[in-house]
Each structure stands twice: as structure tokens, then as C-alpha cells.
Tab-separated table of C-alpha atoms and ligand atoms in Angstrom:
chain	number	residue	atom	x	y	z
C	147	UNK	CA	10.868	-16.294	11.693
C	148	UNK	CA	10.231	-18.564	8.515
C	149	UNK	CA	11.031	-16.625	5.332
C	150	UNK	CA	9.607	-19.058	3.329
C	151	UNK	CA	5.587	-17.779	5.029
C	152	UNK	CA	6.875	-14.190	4.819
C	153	UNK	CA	7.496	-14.655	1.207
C	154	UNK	CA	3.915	-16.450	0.667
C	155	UNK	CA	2.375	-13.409	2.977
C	156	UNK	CA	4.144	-10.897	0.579
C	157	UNK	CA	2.836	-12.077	-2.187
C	158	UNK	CA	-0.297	-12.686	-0.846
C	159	UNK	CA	-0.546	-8.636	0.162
C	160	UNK	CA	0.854	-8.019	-3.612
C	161	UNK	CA	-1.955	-10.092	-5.353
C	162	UNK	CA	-4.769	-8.665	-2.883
C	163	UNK	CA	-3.519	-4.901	-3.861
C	164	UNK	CA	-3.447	-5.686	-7.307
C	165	UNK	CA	-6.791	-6.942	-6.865
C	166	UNK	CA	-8.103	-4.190	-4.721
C	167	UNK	CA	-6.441	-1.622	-7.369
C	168	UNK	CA	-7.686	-3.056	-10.622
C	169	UNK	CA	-11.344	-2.720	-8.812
C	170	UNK	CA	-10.994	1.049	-7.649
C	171	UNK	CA	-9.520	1.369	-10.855
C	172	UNK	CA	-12.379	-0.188	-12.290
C	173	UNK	CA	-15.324	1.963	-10.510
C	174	UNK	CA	-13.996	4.775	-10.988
C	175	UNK	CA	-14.075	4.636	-14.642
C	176	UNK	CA	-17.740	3.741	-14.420
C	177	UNK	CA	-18.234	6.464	-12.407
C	178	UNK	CA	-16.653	9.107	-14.397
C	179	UNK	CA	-18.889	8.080	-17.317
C	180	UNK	CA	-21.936	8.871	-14.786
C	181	UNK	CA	-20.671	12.326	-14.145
C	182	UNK	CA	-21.779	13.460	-17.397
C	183	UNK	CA	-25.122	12.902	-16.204
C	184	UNK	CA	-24.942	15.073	-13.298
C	185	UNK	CA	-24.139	17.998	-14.965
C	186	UNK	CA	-27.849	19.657	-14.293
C	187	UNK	CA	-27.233	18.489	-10.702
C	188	UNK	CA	-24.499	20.655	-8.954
C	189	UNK	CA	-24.655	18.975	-5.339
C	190	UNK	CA	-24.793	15.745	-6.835
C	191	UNK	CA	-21.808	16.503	-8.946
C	192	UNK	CA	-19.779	17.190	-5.688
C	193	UNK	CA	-20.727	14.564	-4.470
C	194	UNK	CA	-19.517	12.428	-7.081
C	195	UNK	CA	-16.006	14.249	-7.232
C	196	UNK	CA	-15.203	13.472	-3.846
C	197	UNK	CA	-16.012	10.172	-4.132
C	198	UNK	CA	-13.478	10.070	-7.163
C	199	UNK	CA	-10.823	12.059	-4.873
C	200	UNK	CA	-11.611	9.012	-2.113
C	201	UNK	CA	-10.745	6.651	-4.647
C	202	UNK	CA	-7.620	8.441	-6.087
C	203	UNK	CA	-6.237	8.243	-2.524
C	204	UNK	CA	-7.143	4.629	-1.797
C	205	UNK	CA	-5.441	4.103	-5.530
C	206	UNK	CA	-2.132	5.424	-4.279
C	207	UNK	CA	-2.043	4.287	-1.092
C	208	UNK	CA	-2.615	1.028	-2.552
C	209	UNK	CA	0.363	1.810	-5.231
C	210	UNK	CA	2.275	2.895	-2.005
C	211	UNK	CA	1.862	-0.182	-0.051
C	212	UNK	CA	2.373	-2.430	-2.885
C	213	UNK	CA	5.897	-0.564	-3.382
C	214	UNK	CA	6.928	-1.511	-0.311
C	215	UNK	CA	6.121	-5.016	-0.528
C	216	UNK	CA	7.342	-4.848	-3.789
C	217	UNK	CA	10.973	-4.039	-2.065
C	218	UNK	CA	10.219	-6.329	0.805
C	219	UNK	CA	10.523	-9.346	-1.478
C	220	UNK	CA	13.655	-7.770	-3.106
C	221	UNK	CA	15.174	-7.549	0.622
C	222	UNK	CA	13.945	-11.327	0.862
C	223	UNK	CA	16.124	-12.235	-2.036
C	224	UNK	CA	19.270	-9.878	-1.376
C	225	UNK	CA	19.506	-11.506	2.356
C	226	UNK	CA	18.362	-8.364	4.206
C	227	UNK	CA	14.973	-9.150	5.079
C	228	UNK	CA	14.343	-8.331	8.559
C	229	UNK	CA	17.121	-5.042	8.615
C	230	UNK	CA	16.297	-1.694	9.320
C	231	UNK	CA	17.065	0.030	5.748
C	232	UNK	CA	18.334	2.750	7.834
C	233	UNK	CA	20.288	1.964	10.922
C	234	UNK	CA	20.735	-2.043	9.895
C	235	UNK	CA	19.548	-3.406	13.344
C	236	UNK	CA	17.147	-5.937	13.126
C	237	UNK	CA	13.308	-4.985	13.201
C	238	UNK	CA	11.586	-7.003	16.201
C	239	UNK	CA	10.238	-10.263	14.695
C	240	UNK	CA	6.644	-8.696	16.530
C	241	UNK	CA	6.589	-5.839	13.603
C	242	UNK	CA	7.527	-7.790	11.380
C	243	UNK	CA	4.229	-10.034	11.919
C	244	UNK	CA	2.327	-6.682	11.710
C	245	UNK	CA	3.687	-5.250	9.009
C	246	UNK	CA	5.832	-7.898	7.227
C	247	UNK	CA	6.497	-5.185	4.719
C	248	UNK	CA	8.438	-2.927	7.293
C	249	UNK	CA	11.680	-1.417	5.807
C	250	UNK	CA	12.376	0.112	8.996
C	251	UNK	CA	12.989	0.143	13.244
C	252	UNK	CA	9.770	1.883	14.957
C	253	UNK	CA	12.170	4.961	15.867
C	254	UNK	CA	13.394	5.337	12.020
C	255	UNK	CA	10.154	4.971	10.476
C	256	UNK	CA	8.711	7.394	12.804
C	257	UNK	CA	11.725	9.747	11.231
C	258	UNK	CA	11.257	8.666	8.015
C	259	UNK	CA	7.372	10.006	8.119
C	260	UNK	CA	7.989	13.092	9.670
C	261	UNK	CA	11.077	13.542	7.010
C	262	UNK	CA	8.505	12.885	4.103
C	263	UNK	CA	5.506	14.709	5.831
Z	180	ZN	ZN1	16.455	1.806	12.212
């Protein structure tokens, strides 16, 4: 595994979340400034809110994602790129092409969600 093109894909992912952010960001202000105009128009109005929900929960998703690749490149500098965060084995190198931002194993991950869920 070349840390050098994990770094790159990192901050890649970063740039392409701050991207994607700054444009949900970005409709969703228009959009609230629309909402005024669907007050006569109840069903629309719904309509319109849970779009705005959608878009809060892409937003921190987003925010959660870029976290994590956010303390991927910190691992990348401390030396423990590549370590479970939890048990210290090493996370198969095939994961780690998936999801180069993986903190953990499959098995503590898997613990880690039902933990926080
Ligand atoms: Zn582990």
C-alpha cells in the first residue's frame, strides 16, 4: 500500500465534501428564502421541509465523513495509518481501498455502530 496515493485520495475525498457541503449548504439557503412563498400552500410547504430535512442529513453525513478523513490523514502523519483504532491489528489493505478512511477492523466497526446506534 503506497501512503503517498492514500494521502492524495484523502484529500481528494476532503476537497469533494467540502465541495459537496458548501453546495447543499448553498441550496438550502435558496430554498429557505422560497418557503416564504409557500405559506398559502400547505402541501407544498411539506414538501419543501422535507426536502430541507434531506439536505440537513446529507450536510452531516457529509460533516461525518469528512471527520473521519479528517483523522485518517492525522493517522497518516502519526504512523498509524492502516491500524485498527481499537484492537491495533492491521485493517486488510482490501478495506482500506474501499474505504481508505477506515479507523477500524470489519468486526470493531460493526461494534462501534451498534455501540453508537
Ligand atoms: Zn479492530
Amino acid at each position: 500500500m503506497d501512503l503517498h496515493d492514500v494521502r492524495a485520495q484523502l484529500e481528494q475525498m476532503l476537497r469533494e465534501l467540502d465541495s459537496a457541503t458548501a453546495t447543499l449548504e448553498g441550496e438550502g439557503a435558496g430554498e429557505s428564502e422560497e418557503l416564504s412563498h409557500f405559506d398559502q400552500h400547505p402541501a407544498d410547504t411539506a414538501t419543501e421541509l422535507s426536502d430541507a430535512d434531506r439536505e440537513v442529513a446529507l450536510i452531516e453525513a457529509a460533516d461525518d465523513q469528512r471527520s473521519q478523513v479528517v483523522a485518517a490523514l492525522k493517522r497518516l502523519d502519526d504512523g498509524t495509518y492502516g491500524r485498527c483504532v481499537d484492537c491495533g491489528k492491521q485493517i486488510p489493505p482490501a478495506r482500506l481501498e474501499v474505504r481508505p478512511e477506515a479507523a477500524r477492523c470489519v468486526e470493531d466497526q460493526a461494534r462501534h455502530e451498534a455501540a453508537a446506534g
